[in-house]
PDB file of C-alpha atoms and ligand atoms in Angstrom:
ATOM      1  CA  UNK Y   1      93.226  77.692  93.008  1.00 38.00           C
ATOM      2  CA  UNK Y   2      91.208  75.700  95.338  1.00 37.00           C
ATOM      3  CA  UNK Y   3      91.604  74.918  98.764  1.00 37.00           C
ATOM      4  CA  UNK Y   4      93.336  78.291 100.460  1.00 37.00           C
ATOM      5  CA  UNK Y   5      91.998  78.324 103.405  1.00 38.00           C
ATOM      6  CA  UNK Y   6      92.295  74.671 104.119  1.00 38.00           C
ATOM      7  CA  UNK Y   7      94.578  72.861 107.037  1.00 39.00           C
ATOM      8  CA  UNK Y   8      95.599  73.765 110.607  1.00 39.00           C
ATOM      9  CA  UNK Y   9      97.950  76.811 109.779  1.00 44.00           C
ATOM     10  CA  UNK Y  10      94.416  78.658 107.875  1.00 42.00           C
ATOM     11  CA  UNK Y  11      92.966  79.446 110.842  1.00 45.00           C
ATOM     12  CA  UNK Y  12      93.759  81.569 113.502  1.00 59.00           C
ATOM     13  CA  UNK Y  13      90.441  83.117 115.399  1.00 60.00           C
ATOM     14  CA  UNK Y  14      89.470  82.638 111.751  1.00 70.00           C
ATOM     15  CA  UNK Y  15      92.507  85.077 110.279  1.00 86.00           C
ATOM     16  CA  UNK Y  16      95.211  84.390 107.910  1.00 93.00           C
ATOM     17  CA  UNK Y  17      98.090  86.894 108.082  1.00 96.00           C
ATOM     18  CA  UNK Y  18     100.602  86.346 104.928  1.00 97.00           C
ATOM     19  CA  UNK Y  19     103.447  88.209 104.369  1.00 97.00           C
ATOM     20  CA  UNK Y  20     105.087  89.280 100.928  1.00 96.00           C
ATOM     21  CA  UNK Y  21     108.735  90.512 101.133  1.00 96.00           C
ATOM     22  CA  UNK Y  22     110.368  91.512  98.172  1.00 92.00           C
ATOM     23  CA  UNK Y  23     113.045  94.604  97.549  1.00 88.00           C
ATOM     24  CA  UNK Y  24     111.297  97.571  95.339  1.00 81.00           C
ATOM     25  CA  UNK Y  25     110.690  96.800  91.861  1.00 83.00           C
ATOM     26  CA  UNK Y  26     110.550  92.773  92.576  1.00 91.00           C
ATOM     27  CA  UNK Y  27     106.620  92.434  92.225  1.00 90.00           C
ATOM     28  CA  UNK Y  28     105.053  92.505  95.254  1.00 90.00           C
ATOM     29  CA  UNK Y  29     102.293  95.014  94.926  1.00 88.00           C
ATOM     30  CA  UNK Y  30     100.767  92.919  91.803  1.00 90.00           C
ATOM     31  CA  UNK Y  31     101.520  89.247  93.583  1.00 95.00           C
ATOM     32  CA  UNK Y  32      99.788  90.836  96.014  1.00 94.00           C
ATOM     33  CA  UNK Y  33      96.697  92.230  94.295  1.00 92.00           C
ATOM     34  CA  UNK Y  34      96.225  88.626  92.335  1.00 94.00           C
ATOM     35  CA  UNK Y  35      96.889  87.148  95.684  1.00 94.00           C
ATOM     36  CA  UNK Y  36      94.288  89.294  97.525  1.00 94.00           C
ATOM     37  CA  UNK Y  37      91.591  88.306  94.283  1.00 94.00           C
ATOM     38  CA  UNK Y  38      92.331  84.582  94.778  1.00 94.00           C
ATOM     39  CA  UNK Y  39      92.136  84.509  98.809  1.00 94.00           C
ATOM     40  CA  UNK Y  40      89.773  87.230  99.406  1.00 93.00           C
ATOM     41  CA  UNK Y  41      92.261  88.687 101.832  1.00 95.00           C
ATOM     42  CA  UNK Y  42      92.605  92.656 102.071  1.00 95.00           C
ATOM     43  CA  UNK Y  43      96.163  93.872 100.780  1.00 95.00           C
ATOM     44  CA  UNK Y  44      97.785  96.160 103.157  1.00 95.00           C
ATOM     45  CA  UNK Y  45     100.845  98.135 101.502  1.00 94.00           C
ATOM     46  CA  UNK Y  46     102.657 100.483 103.419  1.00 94.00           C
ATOM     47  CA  UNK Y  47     103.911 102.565 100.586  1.00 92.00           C
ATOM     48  CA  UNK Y  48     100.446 102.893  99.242  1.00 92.00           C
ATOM     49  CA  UNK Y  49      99.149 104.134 103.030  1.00 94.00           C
ATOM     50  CA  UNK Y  50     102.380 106.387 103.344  1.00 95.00           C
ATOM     51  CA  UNK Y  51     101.234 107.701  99.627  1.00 93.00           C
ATOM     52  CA  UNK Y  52      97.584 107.940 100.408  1.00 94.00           C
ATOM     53  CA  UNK Y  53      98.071 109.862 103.942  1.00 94.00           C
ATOM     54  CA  UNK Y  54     100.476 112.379 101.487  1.00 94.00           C
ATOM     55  CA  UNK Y  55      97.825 112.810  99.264  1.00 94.00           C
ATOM     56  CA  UNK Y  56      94.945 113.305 102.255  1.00 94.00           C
ATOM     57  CA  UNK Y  57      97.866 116.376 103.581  1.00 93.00           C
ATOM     58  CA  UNK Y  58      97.295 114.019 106.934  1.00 94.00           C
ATOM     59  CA  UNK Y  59      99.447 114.889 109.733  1.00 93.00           C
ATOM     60  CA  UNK Y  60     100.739 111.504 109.340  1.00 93.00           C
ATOM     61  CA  UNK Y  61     101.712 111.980 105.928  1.00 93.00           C
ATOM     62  CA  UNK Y  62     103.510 115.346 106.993  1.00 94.00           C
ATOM     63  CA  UNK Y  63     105.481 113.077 109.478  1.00 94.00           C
ATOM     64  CA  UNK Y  64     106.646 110.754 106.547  1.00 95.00           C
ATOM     65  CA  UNK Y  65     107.135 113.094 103.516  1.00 95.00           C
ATOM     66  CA  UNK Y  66     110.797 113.658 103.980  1.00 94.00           C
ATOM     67  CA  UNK Y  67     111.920 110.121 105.012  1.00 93.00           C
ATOM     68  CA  UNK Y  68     109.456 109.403 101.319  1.00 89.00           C
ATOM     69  CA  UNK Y  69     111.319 111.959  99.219  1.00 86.00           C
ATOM     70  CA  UNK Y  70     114.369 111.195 100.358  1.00 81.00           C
ATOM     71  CA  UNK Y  71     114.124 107.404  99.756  1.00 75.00           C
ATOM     72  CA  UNK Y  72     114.499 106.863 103.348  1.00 84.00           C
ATOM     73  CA  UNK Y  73     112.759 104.328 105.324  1.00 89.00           C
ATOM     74  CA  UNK Y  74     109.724 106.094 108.064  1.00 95.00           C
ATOM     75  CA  UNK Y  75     111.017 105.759 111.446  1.00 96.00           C
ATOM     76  CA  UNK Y  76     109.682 102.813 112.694  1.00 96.00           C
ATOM     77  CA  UNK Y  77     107.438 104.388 115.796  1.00 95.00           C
ATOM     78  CA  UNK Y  78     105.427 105.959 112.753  1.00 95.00           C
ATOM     79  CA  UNK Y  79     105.040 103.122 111.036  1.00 96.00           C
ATOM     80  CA  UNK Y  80     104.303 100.647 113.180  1.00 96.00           C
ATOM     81  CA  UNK Y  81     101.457 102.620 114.869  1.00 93.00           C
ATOM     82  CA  UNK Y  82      99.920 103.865 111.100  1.00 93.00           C
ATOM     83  CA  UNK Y  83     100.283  99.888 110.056  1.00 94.00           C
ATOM     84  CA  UNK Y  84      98.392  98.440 113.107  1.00 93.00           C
ATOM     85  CA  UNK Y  85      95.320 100.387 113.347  1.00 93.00           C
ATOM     86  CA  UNK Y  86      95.407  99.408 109.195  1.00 94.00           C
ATOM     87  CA  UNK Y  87      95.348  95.324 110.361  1.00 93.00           C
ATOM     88  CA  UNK Y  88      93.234  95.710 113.265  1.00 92.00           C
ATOM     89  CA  UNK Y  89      90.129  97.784 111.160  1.00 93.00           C
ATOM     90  CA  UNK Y  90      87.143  95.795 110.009  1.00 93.00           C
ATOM     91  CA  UNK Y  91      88.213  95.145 106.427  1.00 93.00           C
ATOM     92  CA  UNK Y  92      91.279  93.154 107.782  1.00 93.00           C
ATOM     93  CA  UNK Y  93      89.355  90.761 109.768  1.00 91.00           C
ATOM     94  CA  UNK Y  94      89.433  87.648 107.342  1.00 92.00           C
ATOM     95  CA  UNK Y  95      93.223  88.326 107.706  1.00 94.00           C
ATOM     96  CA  UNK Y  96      95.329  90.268 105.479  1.00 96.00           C
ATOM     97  CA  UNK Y  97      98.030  90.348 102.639  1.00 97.00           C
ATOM     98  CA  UNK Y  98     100.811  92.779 104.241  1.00 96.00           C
ATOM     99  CA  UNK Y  99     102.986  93.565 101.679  1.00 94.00           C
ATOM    100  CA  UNK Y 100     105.976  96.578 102.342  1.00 93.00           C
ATOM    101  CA  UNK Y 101     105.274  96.101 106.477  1.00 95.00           C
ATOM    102  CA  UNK Y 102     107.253  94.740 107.945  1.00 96.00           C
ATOM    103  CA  UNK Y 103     110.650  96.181 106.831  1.00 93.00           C
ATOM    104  CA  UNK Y 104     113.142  96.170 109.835  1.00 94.00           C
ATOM    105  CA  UNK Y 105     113.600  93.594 112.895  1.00 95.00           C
ATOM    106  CA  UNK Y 106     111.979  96.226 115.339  1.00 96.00           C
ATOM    107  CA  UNK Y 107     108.897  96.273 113.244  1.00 97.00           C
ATOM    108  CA  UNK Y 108     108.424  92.914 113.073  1.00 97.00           C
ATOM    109  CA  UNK Y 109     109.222  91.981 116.398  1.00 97.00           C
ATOM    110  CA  UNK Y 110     106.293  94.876 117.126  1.00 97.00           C
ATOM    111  CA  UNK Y 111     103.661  92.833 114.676  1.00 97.00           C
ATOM    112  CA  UNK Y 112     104.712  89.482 116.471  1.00 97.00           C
ATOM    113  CA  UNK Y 113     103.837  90.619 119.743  1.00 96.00           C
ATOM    114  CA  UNK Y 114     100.435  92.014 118.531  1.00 94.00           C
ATOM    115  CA  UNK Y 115      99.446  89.125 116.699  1.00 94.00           C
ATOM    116  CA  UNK Y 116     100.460  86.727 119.516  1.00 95.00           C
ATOM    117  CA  UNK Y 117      98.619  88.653 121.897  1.00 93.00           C
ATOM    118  CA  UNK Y 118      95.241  87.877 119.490  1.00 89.00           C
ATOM    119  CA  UNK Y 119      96.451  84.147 119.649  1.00 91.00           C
ATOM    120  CA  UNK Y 120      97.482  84.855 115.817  1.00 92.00           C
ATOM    121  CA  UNK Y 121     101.088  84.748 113.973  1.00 94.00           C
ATOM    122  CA  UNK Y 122     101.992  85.142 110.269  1.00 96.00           C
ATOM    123  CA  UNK Y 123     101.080  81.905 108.570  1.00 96.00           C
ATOM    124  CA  UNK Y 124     103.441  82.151 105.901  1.00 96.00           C
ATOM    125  CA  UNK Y 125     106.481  84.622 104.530  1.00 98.00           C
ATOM    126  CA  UNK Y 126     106.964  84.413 100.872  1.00 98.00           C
ATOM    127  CA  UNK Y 127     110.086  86.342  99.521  1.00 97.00           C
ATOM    128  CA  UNK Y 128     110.227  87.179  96.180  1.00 97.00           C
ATOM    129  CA  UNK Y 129     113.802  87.225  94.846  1.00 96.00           C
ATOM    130  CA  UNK Y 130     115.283  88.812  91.899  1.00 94.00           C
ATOM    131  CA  UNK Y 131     119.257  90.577  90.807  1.00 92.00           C
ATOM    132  CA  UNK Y 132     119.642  93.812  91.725  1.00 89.00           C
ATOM    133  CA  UNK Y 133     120.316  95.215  87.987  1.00 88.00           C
ATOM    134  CA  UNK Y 134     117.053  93.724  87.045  1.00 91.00           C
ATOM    135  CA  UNK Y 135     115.121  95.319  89.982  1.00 91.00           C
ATOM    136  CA  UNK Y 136     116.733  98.545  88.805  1.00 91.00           C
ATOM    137  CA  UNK Y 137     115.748  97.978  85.113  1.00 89.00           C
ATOM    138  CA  UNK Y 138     112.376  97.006  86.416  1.00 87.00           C
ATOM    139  CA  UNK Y 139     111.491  99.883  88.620  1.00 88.00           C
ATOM    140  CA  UNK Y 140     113.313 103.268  86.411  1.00 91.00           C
ATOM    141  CA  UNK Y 141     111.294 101.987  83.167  1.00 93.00           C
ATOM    142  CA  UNK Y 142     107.929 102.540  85.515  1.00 92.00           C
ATOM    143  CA  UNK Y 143     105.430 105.303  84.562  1.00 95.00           C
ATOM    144  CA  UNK Y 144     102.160 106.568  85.670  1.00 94.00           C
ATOM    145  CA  UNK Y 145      99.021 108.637  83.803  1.00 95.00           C
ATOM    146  CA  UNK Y 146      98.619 111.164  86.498  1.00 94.00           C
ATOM    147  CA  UNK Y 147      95.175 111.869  85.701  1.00 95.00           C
ATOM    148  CA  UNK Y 148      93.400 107.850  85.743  1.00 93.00           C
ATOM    149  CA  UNK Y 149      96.232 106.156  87.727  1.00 90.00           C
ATOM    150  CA  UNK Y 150      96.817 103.978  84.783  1.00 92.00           C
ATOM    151  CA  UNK Y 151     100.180 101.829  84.798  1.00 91.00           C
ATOM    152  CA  UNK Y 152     102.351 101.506  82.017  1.00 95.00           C
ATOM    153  CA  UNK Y 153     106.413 100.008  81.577  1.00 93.00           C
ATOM    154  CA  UNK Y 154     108.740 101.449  79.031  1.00 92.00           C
ATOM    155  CA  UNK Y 155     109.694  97.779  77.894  1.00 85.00           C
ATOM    156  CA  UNK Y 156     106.722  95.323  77.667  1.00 82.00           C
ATOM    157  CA  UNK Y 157     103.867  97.508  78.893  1.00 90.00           C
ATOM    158  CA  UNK Y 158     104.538 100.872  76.897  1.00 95.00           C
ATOM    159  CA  UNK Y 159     101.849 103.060  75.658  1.00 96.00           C
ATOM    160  CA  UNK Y 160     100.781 102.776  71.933  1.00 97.00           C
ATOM    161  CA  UNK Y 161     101.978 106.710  71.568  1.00 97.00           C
ATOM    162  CA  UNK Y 162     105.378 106.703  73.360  1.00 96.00           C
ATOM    163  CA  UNK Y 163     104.489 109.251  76.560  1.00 97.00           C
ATOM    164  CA  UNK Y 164     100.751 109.083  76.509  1.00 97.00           C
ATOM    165  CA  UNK Y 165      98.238 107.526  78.216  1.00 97.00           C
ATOM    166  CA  UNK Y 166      96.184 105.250  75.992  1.00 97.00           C
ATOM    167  CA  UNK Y 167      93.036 106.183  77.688  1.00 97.00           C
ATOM    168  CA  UNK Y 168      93.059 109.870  78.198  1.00 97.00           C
ATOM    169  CA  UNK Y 169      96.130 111.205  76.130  1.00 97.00           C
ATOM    170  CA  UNK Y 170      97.659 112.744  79.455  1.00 97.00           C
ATOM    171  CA  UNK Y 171     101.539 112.932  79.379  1.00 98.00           C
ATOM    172  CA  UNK Y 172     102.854 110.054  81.427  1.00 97.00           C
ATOM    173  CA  UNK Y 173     105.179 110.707  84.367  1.00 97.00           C
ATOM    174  CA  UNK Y 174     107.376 109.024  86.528  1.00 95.00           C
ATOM    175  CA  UNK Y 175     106.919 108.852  90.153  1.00 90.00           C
ATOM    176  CA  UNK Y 176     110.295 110.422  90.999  1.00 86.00           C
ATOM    177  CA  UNK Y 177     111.238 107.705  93.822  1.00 79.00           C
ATOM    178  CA  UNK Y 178     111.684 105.376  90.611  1.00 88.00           C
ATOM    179  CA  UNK Y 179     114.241 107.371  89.099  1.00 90.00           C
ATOM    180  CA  UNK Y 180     117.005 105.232  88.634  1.00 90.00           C
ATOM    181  CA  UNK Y 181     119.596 107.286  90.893  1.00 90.00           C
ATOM    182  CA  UNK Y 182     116.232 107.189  93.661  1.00 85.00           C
ATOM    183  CA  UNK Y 183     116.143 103.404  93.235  1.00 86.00           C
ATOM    184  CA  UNK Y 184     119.629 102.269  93.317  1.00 89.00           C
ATOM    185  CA  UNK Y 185     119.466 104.676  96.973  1.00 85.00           C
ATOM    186  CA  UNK Y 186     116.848 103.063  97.817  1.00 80.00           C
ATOM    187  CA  UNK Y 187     117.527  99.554  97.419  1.00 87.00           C
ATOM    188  CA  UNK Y 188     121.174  99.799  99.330  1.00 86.00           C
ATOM    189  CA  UNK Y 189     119.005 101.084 102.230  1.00 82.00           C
ATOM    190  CA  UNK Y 190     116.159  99.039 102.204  1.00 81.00           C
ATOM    191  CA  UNK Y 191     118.511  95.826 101.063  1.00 89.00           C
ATOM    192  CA  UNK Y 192     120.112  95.308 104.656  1.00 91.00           C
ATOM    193  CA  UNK Y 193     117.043  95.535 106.859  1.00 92.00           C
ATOM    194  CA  UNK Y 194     114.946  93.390 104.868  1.00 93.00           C
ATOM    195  CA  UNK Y 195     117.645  90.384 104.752  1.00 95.00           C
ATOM    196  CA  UNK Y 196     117.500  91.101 108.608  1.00 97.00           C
ATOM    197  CA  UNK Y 197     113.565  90.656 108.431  1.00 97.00           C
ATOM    198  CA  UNK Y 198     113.525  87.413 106.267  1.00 97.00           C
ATOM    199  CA  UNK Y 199     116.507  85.946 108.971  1.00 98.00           C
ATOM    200  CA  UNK Y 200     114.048  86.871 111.590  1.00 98.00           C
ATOM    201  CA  UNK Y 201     111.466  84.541 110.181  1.00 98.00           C
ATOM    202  CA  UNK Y 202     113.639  82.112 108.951  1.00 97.00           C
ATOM    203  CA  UNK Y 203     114.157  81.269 112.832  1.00 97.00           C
ATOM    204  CA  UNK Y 204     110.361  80.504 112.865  1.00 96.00           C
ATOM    205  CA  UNK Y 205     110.716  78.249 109.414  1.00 96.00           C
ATOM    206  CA  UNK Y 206     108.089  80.330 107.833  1.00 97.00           C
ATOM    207  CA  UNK Y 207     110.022  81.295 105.000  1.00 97.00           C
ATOM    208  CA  UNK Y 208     109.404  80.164 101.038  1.00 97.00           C
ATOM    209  CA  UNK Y 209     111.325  81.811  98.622  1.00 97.00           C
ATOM    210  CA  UNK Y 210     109.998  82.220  94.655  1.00 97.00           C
ATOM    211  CA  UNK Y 211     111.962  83.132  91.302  1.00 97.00           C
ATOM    212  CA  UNK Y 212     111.122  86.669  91.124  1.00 96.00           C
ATOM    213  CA  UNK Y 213     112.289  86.711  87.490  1.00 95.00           C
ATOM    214  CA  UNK Y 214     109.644  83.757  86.352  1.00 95.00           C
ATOM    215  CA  UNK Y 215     106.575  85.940  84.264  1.00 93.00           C
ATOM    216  CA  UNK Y 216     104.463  86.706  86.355  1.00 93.00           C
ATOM    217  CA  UNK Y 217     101.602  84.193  86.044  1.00 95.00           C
ATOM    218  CA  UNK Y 218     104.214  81.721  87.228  1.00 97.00           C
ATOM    219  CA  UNK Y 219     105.054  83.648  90.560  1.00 97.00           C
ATOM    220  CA  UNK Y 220     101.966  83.980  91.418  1.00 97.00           C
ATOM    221  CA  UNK Y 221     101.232  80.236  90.486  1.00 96.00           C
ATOM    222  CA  UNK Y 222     104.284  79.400  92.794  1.00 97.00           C
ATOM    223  CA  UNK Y 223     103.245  81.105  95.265  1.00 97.00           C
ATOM    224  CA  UNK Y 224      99.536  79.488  95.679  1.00 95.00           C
ATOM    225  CA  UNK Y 225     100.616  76.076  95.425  1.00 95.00           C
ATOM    226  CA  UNK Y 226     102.965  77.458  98.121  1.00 94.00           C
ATOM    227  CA  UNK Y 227     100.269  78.567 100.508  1.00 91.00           C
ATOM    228  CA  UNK Y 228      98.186  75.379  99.737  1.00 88.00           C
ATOM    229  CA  UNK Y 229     100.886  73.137 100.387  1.00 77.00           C
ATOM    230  CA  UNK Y 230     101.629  74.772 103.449  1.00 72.00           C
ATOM    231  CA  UNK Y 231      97.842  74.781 104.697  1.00 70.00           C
ATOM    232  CA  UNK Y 232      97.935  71.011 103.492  1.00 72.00           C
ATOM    233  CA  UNK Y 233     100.934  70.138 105.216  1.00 70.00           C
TER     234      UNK Y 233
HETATM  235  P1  AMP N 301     107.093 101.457  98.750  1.00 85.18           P
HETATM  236  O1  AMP N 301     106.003 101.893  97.833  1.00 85.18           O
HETATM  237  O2  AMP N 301     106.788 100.175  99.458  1.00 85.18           O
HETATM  238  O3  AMP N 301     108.434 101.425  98.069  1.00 85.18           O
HETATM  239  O4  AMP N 301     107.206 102.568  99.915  1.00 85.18           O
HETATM  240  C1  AMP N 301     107.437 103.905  99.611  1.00 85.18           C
HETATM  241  C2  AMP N 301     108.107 104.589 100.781  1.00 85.18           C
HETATM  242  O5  AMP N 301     107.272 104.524 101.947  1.00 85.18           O
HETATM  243  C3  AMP N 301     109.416 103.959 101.227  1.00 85.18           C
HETATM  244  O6  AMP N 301     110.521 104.402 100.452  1.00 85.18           O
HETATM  245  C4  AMP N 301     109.502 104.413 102.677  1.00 85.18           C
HETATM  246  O7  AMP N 301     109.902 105.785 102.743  1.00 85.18           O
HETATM  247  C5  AMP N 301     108.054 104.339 103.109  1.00 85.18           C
HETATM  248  N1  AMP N 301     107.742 103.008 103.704  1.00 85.18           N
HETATM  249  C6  AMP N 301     106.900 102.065 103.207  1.00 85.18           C
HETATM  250  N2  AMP N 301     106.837 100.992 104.011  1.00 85.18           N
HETATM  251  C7  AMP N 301     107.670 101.247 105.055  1.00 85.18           C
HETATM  252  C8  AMP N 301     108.051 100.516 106.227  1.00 85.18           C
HETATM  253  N3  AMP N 301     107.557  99.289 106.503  1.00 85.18           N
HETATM  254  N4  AMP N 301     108.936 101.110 107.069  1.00 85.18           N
HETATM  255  C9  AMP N 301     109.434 102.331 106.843  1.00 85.18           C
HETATM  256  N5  AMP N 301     109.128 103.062 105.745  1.00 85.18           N
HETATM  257  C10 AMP N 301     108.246 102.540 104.853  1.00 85.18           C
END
């Protein structure tokens, strides 16, 4: 894709701030990856900085571990301050991908004001939709080699020896927030807020939405032309 980057909504001091909002299991971490490759944009997830901070036995992770386990969002004081020293480090200063932040009204009313008082807003909010029993399909058939990280999907992506990892033989696991009891929890929590998030920028007409259920070449196609448009426009 040529010409991200273009128009009068790329550049703010020089910074493009997108947003990705999605429930759990809808895509967002690997729009945002591709995204990040084709914009050279950092991708800030909060569920990966939550994870990380859990595996670093950070006092921060402490804080979040039982609001994690329990499928629970982070109280939002937590959260807000662990996600803005993330966008205001060096690596986010082309502007970042933030994809899981933010997740409630109060959080995003807290990025707003930060932004705004750099003279920056979020350019763009794409929401990628999909069914709730497909989202639920999606996220319980997950699993992970524990030992190389590697990613796998009981229908489509499966190992070639049902359980192991095709690099290293290591039983696969499942990260137990995507058991299928964790997810369906998870989604009626997380559900509400997020609607209430996506309203909140629908006010500012910065909303696109995208067929989640396209393959996934096609979202992420959709969602270029999207931001090209936009920047065009
Ligand atoms: P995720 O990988 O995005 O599903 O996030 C994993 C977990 O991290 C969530 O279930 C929450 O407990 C926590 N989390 C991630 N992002 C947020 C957020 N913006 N607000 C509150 N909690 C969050």
């Amino acid at each position: 894709m040529t010409g991200a980057g273009r128009g009068p909504t790329a550049s703010q001091n020089g910074r493009r701030i997108l947003l990705l909002v999605g429930p759990v299991g809808a895509g967002k971490g690997t729009q945002a990856v591709a995204m990040s490759a084709e914009l050279g944009l950092v991708h800030l997830a909060s569920g990966n900085l939550f994870r990380q901070a859990l595996r670093d036995g950070s006092e921060l992770g402490e804080r979040a571990r039982a609001y994690m386990e329990r499928g629970d969002l982070v109280p939002d004081d937590i959260t807000i301050g662990m996600f803005m020293e993330k966008l205001a480090a060096p690596a986010a200063s082309k502007g970042a991908i933030l994809d899981g932040f933010p997740r409630t009204v109060t959080q995003a009313q807290a990025l707003d004001a930060t932004l705004a008082g750099r003279g920056q807003r979020i350019e763009r909010v794409i929401s990628i939709e999909v069914p709730i029993e497909e989202l639920v399909a999606r996220v319980a058939g997950r699993r992970v080699c524990p030992a190389c990280g590697t990613p796998y999907h009981l229908s489509g992506e499966a190992p070639s020896i049902p359980g192991l990892c095709d690099r290293d033989g290591t039983p696969l696991m499942q990260r137990d927030d995507d058991r299928s009891d964790v997810v369906r929890a998870r989604l009626a929590k997380q559900v509400a807020p997020m609607l209430e998030v996506l309203e909140h920028y629908d006010r500012a007409g910065i909303v696109h939405r995208v067929d989640g259920t396209l393959p996934i070449p096609a979202v992420t196609r959709a969602i270029l032309d999207e931001l090209t448009d936009a920047a065009d426009r």
